[in-house]
mmCIF file of N, CA, C and O in Angstrom:
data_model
loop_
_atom_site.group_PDB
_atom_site.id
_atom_site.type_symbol
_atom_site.label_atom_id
_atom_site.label_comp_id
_atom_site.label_asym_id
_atom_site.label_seq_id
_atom_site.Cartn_x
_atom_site.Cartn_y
_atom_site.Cartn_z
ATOM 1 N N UNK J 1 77.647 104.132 80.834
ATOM 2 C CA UNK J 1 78.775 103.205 80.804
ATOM 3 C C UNK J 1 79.992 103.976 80.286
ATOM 4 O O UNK J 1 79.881 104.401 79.136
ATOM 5 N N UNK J 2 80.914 104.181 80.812
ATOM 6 C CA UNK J 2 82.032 104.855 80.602
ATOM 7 C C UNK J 2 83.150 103.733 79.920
ATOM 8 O O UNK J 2 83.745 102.845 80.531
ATOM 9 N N UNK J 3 83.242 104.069 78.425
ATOM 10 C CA UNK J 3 83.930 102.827 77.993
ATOM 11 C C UNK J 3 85.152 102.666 78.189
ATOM 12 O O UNK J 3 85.651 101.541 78.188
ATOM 13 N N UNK J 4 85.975 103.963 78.429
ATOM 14 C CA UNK J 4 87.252 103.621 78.843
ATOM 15 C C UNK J 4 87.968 102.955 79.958
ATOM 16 O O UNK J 4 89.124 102.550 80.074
ATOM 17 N N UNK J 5 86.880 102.963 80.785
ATOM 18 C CA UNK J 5 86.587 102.879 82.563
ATOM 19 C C UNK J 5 86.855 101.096 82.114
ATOM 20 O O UNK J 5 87.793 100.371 82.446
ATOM 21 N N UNK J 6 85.792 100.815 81.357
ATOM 22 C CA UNK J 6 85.430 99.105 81.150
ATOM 23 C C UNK J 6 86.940 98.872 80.623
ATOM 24 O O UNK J 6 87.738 98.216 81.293
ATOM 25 N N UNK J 7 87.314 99.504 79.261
ATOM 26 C CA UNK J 7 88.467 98.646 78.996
ATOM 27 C C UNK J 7 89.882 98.487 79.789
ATOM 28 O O UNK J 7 90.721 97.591 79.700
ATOM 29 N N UNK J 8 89.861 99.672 80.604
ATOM 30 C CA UNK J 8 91.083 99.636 81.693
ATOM 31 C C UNK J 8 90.460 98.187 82.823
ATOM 32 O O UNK J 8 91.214 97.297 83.217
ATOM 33 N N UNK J 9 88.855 98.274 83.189
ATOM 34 C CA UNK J 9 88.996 97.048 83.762
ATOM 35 C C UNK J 9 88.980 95.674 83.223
ATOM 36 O O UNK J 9 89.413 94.656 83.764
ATOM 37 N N UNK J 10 88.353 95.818 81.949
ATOM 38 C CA UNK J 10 88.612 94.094 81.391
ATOM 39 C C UNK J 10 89.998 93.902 80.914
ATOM 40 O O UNK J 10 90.154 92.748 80.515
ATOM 41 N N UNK J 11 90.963 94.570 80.827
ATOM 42 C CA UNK J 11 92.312 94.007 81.062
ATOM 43 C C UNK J 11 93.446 94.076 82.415
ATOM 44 O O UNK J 11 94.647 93.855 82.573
ATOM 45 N N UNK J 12 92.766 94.336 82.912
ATOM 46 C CA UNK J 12 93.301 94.362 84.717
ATOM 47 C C UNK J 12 92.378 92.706 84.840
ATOM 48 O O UNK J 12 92.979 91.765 85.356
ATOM 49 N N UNK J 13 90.951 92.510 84.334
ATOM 50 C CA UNK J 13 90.569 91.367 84.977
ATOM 51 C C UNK J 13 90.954 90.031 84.176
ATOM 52 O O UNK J 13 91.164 88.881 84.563
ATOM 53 N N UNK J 14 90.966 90.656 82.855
ATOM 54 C CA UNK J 14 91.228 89.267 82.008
ATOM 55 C C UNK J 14 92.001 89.172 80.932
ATOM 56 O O UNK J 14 92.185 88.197 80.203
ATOM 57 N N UNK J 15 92.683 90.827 80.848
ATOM 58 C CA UNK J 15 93.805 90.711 79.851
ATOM 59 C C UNK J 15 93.155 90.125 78.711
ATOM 60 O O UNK J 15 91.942 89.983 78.866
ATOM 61 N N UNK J 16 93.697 89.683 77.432
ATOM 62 C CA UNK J 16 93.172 90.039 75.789
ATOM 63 C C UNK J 16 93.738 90.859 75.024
ATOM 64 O O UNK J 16 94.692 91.624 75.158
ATOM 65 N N UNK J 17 92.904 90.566 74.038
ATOM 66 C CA UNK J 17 93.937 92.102 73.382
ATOM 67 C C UNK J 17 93.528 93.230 73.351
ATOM 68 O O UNK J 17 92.385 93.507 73.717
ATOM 69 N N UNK J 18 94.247 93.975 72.976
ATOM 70 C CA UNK J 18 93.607 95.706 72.790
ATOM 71 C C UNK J 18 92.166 95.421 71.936
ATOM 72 O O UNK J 18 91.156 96.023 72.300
ATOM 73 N N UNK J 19 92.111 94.526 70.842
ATOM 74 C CA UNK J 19 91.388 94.383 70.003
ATOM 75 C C UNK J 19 90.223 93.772 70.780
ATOM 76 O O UNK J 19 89.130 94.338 70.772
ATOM 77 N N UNK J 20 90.383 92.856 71.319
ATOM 78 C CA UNK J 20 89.297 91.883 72.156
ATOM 79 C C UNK J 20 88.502 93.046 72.663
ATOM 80 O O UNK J 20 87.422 93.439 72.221
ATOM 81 N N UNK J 21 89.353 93.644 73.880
ATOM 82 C CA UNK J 21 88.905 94.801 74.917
ATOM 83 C C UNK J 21 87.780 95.829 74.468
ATOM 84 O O UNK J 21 86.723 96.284 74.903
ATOM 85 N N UNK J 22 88.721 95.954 73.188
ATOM 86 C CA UNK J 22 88.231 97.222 72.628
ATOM 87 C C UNK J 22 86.310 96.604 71.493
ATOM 88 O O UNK J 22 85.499 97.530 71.477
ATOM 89 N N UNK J 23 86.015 95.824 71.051
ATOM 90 C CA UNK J 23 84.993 95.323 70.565
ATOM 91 C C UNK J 23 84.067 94.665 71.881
ATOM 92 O O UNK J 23 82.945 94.316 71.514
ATOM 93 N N UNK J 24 84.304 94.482 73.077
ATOM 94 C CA UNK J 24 83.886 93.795 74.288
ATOM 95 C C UNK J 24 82.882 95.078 74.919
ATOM 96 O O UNK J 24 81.704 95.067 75.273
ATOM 97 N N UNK J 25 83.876 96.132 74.887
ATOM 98 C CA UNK J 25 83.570 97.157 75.830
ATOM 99 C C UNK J 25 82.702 98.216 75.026
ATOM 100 O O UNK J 25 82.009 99.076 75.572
ATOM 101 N N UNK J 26 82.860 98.001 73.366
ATOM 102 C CA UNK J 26 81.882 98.532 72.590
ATOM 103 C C UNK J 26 80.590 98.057 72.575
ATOM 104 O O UNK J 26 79.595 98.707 72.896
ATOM 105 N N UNK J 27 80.623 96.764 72.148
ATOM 106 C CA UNK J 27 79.326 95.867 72.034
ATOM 107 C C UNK J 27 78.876 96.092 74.082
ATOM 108 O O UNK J 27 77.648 96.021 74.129
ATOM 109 N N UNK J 28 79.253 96.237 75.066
ATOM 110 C CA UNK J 28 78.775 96.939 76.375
ATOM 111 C C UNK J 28 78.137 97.841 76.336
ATOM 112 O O UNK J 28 76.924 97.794 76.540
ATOM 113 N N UNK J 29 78.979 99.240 75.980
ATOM 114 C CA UNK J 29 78.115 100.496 75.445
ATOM 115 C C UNK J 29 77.145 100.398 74.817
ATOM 116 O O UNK J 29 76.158 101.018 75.213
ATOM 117 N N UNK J 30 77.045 99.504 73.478
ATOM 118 C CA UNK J 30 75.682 99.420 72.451
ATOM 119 C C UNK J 30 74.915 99.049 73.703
ATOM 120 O O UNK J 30 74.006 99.840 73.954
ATOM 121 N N UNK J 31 75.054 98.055 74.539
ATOM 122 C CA UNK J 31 73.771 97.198 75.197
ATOM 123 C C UNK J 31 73.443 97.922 76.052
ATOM 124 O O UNK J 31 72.222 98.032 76.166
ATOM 125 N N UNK J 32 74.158 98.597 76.862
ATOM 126 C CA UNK J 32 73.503 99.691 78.073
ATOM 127 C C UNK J 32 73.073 100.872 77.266
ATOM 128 O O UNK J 32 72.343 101.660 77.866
ATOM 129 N N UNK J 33 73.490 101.263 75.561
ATOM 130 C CA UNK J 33 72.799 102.561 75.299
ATOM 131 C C UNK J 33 71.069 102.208 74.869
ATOM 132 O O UNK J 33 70.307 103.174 74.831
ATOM 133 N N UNK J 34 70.436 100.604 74.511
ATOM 134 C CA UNK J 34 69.802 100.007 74.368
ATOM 135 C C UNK J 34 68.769 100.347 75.137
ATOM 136 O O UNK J 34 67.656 100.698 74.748
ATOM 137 N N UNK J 35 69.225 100.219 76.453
ATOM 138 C CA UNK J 35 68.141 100.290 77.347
ATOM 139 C C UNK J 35 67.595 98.869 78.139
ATOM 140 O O UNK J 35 66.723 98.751 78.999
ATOM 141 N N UNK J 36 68.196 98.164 77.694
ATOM 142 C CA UNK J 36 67.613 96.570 77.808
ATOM 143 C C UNK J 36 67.418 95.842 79.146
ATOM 144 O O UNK J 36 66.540 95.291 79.809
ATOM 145 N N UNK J 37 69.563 96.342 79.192
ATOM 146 C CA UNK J 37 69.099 96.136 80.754
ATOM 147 C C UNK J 37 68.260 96.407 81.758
ATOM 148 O O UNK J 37 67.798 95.501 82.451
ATOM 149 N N UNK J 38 68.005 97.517 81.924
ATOM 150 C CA UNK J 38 67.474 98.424 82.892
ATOM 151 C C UNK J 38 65.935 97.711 82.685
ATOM 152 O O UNK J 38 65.424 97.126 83.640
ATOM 153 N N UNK J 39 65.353 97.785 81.596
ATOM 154 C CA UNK J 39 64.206 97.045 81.125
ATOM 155 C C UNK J 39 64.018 95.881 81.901
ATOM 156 O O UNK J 39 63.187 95.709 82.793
ATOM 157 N N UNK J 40 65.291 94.712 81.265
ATOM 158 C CA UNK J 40 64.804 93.861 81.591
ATOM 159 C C UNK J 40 65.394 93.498 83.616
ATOM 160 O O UNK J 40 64.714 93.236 84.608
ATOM 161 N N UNK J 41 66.231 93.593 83.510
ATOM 162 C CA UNK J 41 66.837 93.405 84.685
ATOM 163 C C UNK J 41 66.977 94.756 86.154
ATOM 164 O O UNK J 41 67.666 94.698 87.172
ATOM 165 N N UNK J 42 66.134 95.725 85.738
ATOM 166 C CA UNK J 42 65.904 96.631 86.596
ATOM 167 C C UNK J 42 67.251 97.671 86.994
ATOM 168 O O UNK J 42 67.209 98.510 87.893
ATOM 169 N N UNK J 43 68.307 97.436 86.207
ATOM 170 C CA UNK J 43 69.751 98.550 86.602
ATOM 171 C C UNK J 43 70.340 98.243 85.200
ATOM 172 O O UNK J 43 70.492 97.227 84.522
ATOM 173 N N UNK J 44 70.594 99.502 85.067
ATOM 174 C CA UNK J 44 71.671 99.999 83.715
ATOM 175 C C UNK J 44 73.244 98.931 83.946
ATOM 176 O O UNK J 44 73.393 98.289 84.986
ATOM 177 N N UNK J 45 73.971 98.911 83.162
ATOM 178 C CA UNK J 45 74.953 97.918 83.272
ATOM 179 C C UNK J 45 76.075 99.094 83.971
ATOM 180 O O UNK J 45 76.174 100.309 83.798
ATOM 181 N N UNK J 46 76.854 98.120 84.834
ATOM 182 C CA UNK J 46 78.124 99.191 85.344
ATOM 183 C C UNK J 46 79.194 98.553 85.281
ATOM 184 O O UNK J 46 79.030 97.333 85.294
ATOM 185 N N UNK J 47 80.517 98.999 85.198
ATOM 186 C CA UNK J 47 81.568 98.787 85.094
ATOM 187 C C UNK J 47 81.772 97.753 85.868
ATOM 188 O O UNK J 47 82.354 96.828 85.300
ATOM 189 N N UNK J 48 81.442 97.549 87.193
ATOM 190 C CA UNK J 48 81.864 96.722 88.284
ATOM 191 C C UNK J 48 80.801 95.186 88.204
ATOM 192 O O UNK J 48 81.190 94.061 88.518
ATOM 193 N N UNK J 49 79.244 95.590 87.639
ATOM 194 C CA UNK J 49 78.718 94.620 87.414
ATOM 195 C C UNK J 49 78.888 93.878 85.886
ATOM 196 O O UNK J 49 78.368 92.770 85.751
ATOM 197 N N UNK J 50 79.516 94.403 84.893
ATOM 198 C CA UNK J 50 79.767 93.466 84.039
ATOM 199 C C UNK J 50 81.442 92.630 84.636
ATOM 200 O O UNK J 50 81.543 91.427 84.878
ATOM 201 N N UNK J 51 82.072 93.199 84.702
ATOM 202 C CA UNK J 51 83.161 92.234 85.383
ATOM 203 C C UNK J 51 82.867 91.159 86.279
ATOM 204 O O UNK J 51 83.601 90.183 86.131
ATOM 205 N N UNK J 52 82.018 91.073 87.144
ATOM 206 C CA UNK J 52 81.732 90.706 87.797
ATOM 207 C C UNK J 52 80.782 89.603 86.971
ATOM 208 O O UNK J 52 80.833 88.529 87.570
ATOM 209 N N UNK J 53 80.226 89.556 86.194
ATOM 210 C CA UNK J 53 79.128 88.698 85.209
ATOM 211 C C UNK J 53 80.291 88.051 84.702
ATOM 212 O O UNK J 53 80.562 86.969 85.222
ATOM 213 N N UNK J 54 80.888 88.391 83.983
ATOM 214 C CA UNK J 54 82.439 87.850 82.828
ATOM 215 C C UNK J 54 83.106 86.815 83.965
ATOM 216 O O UNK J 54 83.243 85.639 83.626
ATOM 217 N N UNK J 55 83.447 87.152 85.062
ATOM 218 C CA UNK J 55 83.988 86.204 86.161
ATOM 219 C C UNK J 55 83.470 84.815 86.168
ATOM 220 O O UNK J 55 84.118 83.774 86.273
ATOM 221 N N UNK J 56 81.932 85.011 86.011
ATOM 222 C CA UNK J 56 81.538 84.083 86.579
ATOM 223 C C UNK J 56 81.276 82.899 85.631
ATOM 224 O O UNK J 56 80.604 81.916 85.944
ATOM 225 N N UNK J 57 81.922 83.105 84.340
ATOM 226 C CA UNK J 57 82.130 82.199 82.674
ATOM 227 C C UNK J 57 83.646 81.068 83.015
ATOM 228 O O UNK J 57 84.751 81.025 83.557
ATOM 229 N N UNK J 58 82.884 80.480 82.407
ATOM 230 C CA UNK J 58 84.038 79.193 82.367
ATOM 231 C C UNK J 58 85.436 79.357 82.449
ATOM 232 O O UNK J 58 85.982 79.884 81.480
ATOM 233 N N UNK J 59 86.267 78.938 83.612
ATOM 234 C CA UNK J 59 87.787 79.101 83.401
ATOM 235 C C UNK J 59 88.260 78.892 82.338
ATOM 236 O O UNK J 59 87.759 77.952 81.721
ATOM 237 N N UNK J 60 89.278 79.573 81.748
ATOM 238 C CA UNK J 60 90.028 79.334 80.680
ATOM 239 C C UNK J 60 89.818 79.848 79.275
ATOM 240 O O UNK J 60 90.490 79.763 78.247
ATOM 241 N N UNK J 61 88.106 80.680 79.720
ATOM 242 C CA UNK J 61 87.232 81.159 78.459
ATOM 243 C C UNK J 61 88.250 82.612 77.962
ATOM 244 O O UNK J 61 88.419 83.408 78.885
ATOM 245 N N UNK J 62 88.803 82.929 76.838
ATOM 246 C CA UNK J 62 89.281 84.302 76.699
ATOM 247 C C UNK J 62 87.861 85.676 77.200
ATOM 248 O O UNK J 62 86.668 85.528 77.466
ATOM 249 N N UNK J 63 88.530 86.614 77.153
ATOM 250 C CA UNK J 63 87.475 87.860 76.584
ATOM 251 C C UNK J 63 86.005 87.587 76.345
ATOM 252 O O UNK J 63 84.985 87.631 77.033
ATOM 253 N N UNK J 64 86.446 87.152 74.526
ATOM 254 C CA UNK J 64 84.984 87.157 73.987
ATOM 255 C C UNK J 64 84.231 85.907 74.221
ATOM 256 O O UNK J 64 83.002 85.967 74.201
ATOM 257 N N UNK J 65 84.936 84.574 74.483
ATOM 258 C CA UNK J 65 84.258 83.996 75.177
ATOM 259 C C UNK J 65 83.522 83.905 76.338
ATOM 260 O O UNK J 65 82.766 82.976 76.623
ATOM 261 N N UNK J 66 83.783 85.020 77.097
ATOM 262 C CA UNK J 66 83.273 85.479 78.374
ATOM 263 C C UNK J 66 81.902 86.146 78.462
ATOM 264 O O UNK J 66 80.919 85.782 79.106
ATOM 265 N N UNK J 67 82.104 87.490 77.455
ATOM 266 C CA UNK J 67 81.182 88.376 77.042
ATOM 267 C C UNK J 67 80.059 87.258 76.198
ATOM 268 O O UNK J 67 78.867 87.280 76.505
ATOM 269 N N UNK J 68 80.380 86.669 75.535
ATOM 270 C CA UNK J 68 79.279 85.948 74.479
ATOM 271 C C UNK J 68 78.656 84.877 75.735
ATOM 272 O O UNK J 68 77.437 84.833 75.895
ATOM 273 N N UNK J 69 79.274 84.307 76.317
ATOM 274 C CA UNK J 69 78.628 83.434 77.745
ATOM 275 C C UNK J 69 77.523 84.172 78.048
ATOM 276 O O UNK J 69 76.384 83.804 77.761
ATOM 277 N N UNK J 70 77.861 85.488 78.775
ATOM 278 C CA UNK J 70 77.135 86.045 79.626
ATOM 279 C C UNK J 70 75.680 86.423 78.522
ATOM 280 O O UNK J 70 74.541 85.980 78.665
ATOM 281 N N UNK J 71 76.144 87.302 77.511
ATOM 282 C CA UNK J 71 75.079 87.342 76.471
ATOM 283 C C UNK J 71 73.895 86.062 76.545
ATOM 284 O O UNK J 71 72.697 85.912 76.787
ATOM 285 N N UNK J 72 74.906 85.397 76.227
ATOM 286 C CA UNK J 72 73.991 83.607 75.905
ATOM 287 C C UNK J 72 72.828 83.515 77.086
ATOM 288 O O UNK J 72 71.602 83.459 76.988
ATOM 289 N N UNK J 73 73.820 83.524 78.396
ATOM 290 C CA UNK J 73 72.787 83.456 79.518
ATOM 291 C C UNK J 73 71.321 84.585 79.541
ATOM 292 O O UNK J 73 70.171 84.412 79.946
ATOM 293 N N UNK J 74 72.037 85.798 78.883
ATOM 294 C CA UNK J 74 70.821 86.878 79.312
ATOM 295 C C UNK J 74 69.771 86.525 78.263
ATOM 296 O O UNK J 74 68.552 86.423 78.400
ATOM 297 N N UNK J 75 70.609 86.348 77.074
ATOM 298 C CA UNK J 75 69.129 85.861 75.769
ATOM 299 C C UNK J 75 68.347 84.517 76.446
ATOM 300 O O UNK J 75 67.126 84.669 76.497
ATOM 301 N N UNK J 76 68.874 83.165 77.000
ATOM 302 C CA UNK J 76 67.889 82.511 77.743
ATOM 303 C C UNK J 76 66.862 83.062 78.171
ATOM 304 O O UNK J 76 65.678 82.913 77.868
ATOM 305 N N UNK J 77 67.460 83.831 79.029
ATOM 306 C CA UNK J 77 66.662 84.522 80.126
ATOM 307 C C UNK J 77 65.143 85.429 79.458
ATOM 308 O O UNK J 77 63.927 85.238 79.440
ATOM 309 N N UNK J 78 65.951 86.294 79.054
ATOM 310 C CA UNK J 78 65.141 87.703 78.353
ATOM 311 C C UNK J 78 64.603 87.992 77.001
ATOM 312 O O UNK J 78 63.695 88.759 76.683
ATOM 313 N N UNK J 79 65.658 86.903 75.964
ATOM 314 C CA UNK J 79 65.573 87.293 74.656
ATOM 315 C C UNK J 79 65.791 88.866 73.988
ATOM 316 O O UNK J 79 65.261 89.918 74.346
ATOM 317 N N UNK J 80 66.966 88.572 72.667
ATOM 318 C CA UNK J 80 67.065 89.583 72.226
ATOM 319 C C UNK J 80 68.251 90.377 72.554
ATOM 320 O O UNK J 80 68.537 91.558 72.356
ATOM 321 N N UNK J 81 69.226 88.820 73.444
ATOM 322 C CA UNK J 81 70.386 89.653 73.555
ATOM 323 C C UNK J 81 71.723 89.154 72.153
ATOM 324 O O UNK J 81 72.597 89.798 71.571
ATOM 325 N N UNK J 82 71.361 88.039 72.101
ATOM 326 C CA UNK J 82 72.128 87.597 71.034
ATOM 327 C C UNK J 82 72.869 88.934 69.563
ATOM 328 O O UNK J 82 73.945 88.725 69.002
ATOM 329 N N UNK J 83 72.138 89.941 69.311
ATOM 330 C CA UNK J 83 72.555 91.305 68.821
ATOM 331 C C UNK J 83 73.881 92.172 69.599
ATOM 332 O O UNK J 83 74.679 93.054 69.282
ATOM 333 N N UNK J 84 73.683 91.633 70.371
ATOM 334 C CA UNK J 84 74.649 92.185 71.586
ATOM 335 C C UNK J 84 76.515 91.351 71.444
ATOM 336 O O UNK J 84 77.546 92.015 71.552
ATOM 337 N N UNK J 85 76.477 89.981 71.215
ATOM 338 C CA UNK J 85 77.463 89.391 70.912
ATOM 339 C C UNK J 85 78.551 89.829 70.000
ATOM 340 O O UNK J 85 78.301 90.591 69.065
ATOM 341 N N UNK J 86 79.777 89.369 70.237
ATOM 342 C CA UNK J 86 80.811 89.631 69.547
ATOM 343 C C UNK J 86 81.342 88.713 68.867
ATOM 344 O O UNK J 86 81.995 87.737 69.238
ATOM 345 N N UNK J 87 80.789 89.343 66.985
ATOM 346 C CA UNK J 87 81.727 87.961 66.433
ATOM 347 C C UNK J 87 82.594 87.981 65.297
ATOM 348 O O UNK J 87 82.878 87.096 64.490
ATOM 349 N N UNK J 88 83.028 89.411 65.422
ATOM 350 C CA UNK J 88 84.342 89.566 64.593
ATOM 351 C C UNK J 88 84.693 90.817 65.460
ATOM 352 O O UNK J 88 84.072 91.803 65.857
ATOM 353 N N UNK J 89 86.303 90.210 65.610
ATOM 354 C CA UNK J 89 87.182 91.548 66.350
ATOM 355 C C UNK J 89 87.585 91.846 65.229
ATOM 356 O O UNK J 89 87.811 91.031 64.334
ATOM 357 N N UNK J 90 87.798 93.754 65.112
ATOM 358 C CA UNK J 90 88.384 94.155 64.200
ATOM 359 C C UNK J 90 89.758 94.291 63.951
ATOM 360 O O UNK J 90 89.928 95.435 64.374
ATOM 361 N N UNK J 91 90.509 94.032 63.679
ATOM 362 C CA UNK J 91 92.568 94.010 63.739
ATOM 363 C C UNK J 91 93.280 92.817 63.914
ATOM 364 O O UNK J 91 94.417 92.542 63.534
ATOM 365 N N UNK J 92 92.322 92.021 64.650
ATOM 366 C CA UNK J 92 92.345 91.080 65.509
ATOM 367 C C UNK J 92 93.074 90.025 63.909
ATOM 368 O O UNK J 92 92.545 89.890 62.806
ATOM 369 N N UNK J 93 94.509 89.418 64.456
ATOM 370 C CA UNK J 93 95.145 88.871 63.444
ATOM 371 C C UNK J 93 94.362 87.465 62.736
ATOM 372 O O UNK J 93 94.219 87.033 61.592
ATOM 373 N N UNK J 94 93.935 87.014 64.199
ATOM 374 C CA UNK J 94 92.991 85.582 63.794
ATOM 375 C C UNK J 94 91.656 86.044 63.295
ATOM 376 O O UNK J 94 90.609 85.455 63.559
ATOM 377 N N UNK J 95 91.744 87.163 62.537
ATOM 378 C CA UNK J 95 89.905 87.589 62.672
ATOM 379 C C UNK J 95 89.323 86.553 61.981
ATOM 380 O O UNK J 95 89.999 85.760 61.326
ATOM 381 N N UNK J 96 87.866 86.480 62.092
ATOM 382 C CA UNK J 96 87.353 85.188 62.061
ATOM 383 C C UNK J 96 85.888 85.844 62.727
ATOM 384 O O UNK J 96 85.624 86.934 63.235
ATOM 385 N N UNK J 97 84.965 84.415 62.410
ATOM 386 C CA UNK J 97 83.660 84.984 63.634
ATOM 387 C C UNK J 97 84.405 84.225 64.549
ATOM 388 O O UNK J 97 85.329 83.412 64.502
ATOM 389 N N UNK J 98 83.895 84.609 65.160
ATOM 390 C CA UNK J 98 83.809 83.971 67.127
ATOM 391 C C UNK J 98 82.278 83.745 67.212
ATOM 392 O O UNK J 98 81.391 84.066 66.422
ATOM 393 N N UNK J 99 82.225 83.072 68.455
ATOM 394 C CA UNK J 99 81.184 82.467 69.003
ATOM 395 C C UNK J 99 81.596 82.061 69.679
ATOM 396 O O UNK J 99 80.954 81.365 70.465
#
């Protein structure tokens, strides 16, 4: 997973902040350096298929609401993704958890 690759595309797709981007596309890297995917879902995560996952989250959802969706769905699924979620951006003025 090439993280710079991700954060040039999650703000071409959904804009956020540097801060959002930048904790989105980290907590990405952790999960594809994991192994999990590939495990559980048979392909390593790619630039084009997490965008493509984030799309498909509720209109109007920011960033990390997007990323934590998709999470949500894969822990249904697989368990054990919930580690993977984002719930404090770092800089981030409103910091706070998220969920």
């Amino acid at each position: 997973m090439d993280r710079t690759r991700l954060e040039k595309a999650l703000a071409e797709a959904f804009g956020g902040t540097e801060a959002d981007r930048r904790a989105v596309a980290r907590a990405a890297c952790d999960l594809d350096d994991s192994g999990r995917p590939s495990r559980d879902r048979g392909h390593a995560l790619t630039v084009p298929g997490v965008i493509d996952h984030l799309e498909d989250a509720p209109d109007g959802s920011s960033l990390v609401e997007r990323w934590n969706w998709w999470l949500g769905a894969l822990d249904a699924a697989y368990g054990g993704y919930d580690y993977f979620t984002v719930r404090f951006v770092e800089g981030d003025e409103e910091a706070g958890l998220r969920r």
